[in-house]
mmCIF file of C-alpha atoms in Angstrom:
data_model
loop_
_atom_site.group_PDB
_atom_site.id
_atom_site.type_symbol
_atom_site.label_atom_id
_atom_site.label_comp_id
_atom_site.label_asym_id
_atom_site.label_seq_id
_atom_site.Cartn_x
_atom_site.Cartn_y
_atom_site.Cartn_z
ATOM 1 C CA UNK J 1079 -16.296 29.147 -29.213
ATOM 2 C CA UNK J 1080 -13.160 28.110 -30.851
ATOM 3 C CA UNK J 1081 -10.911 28.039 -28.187
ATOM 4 C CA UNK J 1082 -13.142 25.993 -26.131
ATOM 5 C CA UNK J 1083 -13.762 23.462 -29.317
ATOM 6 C CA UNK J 1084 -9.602 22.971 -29.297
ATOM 7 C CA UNK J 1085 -9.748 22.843 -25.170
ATOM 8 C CA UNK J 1086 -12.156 19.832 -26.038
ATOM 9 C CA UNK J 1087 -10.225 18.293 -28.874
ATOM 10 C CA UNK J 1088 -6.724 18.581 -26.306
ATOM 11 C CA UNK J 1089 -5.941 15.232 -24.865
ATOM 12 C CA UNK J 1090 -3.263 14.381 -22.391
ATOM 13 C CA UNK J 1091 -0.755 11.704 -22.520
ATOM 14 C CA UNK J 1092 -2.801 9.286 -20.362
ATOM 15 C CA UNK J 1093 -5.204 9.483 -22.365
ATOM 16 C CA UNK J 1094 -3.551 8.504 -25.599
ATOM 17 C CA UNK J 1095 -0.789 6.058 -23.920
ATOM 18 C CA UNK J 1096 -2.523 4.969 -20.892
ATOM 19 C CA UNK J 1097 -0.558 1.429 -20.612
ATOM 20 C CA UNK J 1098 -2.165 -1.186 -18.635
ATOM 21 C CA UNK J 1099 -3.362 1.298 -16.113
ATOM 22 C CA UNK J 1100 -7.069 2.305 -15.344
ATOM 23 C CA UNK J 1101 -7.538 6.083 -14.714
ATOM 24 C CA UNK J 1102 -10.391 7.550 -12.541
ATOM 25 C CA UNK J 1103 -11.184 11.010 -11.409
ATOM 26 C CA UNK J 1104 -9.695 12.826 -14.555
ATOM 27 C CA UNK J 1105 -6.381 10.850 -13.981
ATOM 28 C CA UNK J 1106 -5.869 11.652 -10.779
ATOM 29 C CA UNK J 1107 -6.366 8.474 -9.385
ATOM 30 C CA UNK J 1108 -4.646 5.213 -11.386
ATOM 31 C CA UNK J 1109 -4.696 1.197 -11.133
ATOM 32 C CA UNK J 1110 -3.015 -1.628 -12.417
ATOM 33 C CA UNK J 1111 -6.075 -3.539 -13.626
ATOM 34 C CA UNK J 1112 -5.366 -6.796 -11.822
ATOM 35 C CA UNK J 1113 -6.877 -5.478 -8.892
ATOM 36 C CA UNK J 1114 -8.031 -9.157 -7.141
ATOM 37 C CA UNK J 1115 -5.262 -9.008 -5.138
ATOM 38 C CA UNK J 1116 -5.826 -5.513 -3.681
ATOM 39 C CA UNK J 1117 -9.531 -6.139 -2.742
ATOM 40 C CA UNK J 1118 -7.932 -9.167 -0.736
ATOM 41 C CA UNK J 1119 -5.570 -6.795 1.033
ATOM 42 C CA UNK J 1120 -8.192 -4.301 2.053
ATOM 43 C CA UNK J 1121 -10.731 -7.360 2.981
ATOM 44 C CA UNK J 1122 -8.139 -8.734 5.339
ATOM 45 C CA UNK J 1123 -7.097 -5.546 7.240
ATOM 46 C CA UNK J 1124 -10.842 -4.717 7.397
ATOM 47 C CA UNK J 1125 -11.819 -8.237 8.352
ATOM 48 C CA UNK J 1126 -9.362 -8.614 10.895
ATOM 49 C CA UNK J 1127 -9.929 -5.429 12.301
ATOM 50 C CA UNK J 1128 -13.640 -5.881 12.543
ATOM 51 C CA UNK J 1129 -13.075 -9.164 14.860
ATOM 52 C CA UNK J 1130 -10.989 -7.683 16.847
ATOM 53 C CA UNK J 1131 -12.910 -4.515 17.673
ATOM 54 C CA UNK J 1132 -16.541 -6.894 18.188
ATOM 55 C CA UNK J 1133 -14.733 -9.269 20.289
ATOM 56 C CA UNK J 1134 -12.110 -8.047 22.043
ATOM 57 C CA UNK J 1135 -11.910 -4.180 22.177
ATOM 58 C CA UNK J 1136 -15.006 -4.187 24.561
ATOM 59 C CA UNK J 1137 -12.852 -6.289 27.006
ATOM 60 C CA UNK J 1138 -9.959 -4.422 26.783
ATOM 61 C CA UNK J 1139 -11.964 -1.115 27.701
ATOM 62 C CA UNK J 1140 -13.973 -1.812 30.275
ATOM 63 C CA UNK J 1141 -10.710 -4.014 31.930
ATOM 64 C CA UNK J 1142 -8.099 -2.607 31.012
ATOM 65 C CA UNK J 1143 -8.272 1.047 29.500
ATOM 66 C CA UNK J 1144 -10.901 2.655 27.376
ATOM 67 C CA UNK J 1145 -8.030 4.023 25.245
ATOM 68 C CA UNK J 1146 -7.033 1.015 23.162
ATOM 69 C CA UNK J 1147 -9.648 1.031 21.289
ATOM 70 C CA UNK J 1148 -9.394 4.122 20.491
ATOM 71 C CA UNK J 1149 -5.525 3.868 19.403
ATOM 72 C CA UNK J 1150 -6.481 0.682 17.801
ATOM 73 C CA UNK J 1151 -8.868 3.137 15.443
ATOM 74 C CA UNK J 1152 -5.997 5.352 14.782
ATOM 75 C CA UNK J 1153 -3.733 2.422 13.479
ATOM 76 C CA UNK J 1154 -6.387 1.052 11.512
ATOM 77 C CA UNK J 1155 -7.676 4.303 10.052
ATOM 78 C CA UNK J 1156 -3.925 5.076 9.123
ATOM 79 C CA UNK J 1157 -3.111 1.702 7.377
ATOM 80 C CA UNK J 1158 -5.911 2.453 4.942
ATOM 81 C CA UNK J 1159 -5.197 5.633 4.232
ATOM 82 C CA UNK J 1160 -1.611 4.468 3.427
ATOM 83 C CA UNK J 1161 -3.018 1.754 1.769
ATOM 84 C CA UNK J 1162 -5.226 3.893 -0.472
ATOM 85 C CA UNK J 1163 -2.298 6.302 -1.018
ATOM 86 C CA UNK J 1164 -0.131 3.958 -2.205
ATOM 87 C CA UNK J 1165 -2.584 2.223 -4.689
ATOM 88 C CA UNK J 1166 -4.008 5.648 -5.961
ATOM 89 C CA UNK J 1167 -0.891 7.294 -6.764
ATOM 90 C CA UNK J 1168 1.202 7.203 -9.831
ATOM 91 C CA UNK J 1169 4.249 5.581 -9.045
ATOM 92 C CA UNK J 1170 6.297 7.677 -11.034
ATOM 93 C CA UNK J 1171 4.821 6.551 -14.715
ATOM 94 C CA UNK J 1172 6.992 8.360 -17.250
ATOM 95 C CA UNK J 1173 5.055 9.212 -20.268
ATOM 96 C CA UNK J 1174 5.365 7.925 -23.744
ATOM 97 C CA UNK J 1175 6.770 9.863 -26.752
ATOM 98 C CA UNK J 1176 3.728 10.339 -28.752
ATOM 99 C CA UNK J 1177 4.242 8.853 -32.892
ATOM 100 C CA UNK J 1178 5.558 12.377 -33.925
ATOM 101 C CA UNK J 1179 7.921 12.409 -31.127
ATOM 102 C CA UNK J 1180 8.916 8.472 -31.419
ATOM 103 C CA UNK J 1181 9.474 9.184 -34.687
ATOM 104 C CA UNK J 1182 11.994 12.318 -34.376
ATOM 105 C CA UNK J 1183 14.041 9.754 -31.980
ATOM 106 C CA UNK J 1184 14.057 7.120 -34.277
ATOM 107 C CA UNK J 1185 15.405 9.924 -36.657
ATOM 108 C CA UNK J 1186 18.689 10.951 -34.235
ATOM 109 C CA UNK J 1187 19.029 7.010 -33.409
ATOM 110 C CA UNK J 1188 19.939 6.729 -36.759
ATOM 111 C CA UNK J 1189 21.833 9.166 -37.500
ATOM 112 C CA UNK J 1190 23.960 8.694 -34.471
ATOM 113 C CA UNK J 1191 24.653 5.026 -35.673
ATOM 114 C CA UNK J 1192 24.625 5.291 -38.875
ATOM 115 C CA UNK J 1193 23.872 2.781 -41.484
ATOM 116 C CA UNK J 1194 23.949 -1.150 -39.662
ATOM 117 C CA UNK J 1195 25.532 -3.368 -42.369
ATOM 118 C CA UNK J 1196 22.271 -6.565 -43.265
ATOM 119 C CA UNK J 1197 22.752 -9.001 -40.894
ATOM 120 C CA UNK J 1198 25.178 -7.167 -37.820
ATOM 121 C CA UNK J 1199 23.261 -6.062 -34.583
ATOM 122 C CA UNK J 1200 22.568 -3.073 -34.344
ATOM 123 C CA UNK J 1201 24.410 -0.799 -31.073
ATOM 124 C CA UNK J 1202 22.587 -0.871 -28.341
ATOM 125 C CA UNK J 1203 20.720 2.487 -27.427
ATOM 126 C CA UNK J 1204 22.096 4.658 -25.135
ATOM 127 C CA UNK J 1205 22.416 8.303 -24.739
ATOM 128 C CA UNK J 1206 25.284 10.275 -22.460
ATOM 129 C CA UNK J 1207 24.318 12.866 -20.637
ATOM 130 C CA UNK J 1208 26.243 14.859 -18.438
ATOM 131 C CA UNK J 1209 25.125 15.082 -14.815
ATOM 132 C CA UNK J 1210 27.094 16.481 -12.092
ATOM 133 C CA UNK J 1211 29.809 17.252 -14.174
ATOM 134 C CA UNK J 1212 29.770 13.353 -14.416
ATOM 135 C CA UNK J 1213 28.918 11.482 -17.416
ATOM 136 C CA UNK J 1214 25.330 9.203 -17.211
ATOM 137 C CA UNK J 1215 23.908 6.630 -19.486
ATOM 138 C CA UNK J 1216 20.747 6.272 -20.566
ATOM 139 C CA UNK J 1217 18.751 3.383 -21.669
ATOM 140 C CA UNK J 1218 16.050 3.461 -24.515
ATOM 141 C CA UNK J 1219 13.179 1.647 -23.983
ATOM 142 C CA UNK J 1220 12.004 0.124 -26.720
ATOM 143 C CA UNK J 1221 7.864 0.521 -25.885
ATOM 144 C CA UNK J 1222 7.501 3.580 -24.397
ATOM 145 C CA UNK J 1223 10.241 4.914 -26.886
ATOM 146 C CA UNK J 1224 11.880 7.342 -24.527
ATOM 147 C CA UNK J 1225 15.381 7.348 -22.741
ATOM 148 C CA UNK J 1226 14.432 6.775 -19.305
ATOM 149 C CA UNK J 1227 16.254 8.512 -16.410
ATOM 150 C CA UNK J 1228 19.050 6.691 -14.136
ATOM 151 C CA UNK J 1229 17.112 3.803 -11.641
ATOM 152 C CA UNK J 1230 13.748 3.967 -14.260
ATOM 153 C CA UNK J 1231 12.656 1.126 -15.212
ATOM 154 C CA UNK J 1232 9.975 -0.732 -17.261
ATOM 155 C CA UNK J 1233 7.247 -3.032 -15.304
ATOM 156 C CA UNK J 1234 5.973 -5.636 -17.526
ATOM 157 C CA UNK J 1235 2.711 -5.898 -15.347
ATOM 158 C CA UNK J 1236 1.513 -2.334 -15.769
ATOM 159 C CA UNK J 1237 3.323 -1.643 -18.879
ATOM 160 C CA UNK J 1238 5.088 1.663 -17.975
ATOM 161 C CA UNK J 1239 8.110 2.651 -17.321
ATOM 162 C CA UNK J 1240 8.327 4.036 -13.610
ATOM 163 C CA UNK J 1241 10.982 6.828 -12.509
ATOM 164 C CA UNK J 1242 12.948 5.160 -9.631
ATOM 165 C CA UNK J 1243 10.891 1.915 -9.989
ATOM 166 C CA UNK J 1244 11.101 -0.277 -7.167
ATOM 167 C CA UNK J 1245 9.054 -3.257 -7.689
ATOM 168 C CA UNK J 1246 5.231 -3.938 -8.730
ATOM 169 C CA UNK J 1247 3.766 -4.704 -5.222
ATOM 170 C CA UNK J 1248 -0.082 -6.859 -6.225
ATOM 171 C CA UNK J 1249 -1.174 -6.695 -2.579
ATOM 172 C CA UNK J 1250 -1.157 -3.046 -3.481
ATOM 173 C CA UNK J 1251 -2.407 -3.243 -6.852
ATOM 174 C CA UNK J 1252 -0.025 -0.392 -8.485
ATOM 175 C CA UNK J 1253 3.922 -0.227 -8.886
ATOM 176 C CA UNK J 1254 6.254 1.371 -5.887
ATOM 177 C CA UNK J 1255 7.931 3.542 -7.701
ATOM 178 C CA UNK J 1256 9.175 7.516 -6.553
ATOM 179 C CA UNK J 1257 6.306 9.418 -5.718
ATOM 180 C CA UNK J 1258 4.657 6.775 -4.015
ATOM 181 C CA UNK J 1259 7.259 4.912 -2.077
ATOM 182 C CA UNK J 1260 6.656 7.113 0.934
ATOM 183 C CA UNK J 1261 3.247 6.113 1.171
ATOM 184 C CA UNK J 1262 4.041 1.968 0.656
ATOM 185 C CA UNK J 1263 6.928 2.343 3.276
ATOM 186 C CA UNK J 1264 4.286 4.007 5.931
ATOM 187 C CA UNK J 1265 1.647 0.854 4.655
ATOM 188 C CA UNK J 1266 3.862 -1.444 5.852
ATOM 189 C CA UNK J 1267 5.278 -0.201 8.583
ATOM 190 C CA UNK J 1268 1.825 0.488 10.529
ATOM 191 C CA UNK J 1269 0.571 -2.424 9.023
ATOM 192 C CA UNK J 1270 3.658 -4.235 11.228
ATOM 193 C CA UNK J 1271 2.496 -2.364 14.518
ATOM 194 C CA UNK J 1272 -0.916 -2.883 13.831
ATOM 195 C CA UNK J 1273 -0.746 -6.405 13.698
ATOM 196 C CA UNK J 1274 1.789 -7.038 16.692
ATOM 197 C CA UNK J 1275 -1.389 -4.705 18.614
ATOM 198 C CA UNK J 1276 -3.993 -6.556 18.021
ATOM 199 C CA UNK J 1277 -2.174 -9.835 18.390
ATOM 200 C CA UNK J 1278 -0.849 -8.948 21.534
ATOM 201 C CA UNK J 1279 -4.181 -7.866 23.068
ATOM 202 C CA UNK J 1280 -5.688 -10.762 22.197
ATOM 203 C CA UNK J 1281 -3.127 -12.475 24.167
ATOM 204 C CA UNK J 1282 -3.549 -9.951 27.306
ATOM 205 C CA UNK J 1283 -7.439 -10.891 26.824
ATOM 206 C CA UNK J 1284 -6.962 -14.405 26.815
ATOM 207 C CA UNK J 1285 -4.691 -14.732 30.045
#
């Protein structure tokens, strides 16, 4: 009975520190919560896509070959999924230090600099670490109170910093960061050959 009273009282990270993020299915699925823009994206790709298989997909087959609509499902049915991927998965969000842990870091901050006379700016935080047998600088960021790793940076929309951030993307609706860049590089690249499809089937329909 105990144990499962402390499994209840346990709460991760995301929880506690969830940023500017919304978290569904146990946090397993996350959202920057401007998500207008994202709900245009899918509305256009879906839109499009239903116009194009009403109007001109029943042409094409019965003219030219009752396979392009078929591959035009598989491109569309892709994009989405990438789509969905890409706005579902954390980016590469690197957790907060809890208070107990900001406040240990605070702790060796100081000591490493020592006392800052009134009125001189403090040294900027950084941390060496040895990588490679080569010698790496880290940067402290001030509101997620960590060091974050080499190429990590902090997006202002979703207000976490993101291992190997790339950029925050809205017609996505989440950051590109590492563990999602995959999926946003597959997005747009079937996105690209989806488009020059459809566009030039409509111009084989209309000739």
């Amino acid at each position: 009975m105990s144990t499962v009273m402390v499994a209840k009282k346990l709460r991760r990270k995301w929880e506690n520190l969830p940023g500017k993020n919304t978290f569904c299915c146990d946090g397993r699925v996350m959202m920057a919560r401007q998500k207008g823009v994202f709900f245009l994206t899918l509305f256009l790709i879906v839109g499009t896509c239903a116009l194009f298989f009403a109007f001109e997909c029943p042409y094409l087959a019965v003219n030219l070959s009752p396979a392009i609509p078929a591959v035009g499902a598989v491109l569309f049915l892709f994009v989405v999924a990438m789509l969905f991927r890409t706005s579902f998965s954390d980016p590469g969000v690197l957790p907060r230090a809890l208070p107990e842990e900001a406040t240990f870091i605070e702790m060796e901050i100081e000591a490493a600099n020592g006392n800052v006379p009134p009125g001189q700016r403090a040294p900027p935080r950084i941390r060496n670490v040895q990588i490679n047998n080569q010698i790496v600088k880290l940067k402290y960021c001030y509101t997620c109170k960590i060091f974050r790793p080499p190429r990590a940076s902090h997006c202002s929309v979703c207000d976490n910093c993101v291992e190997r951030f790339d950029h925050h993307c809205p017609w996505v609706g989440n950051c590109v960061g590492k563990r999602n860049y995959r999926y946003f590089y597959l997005f747009t690249f079937s996105l690209s050959l989806l488009t020059i499809f459809i566009f030039a089937f409509d111009i084989v329909q209309r000739w």
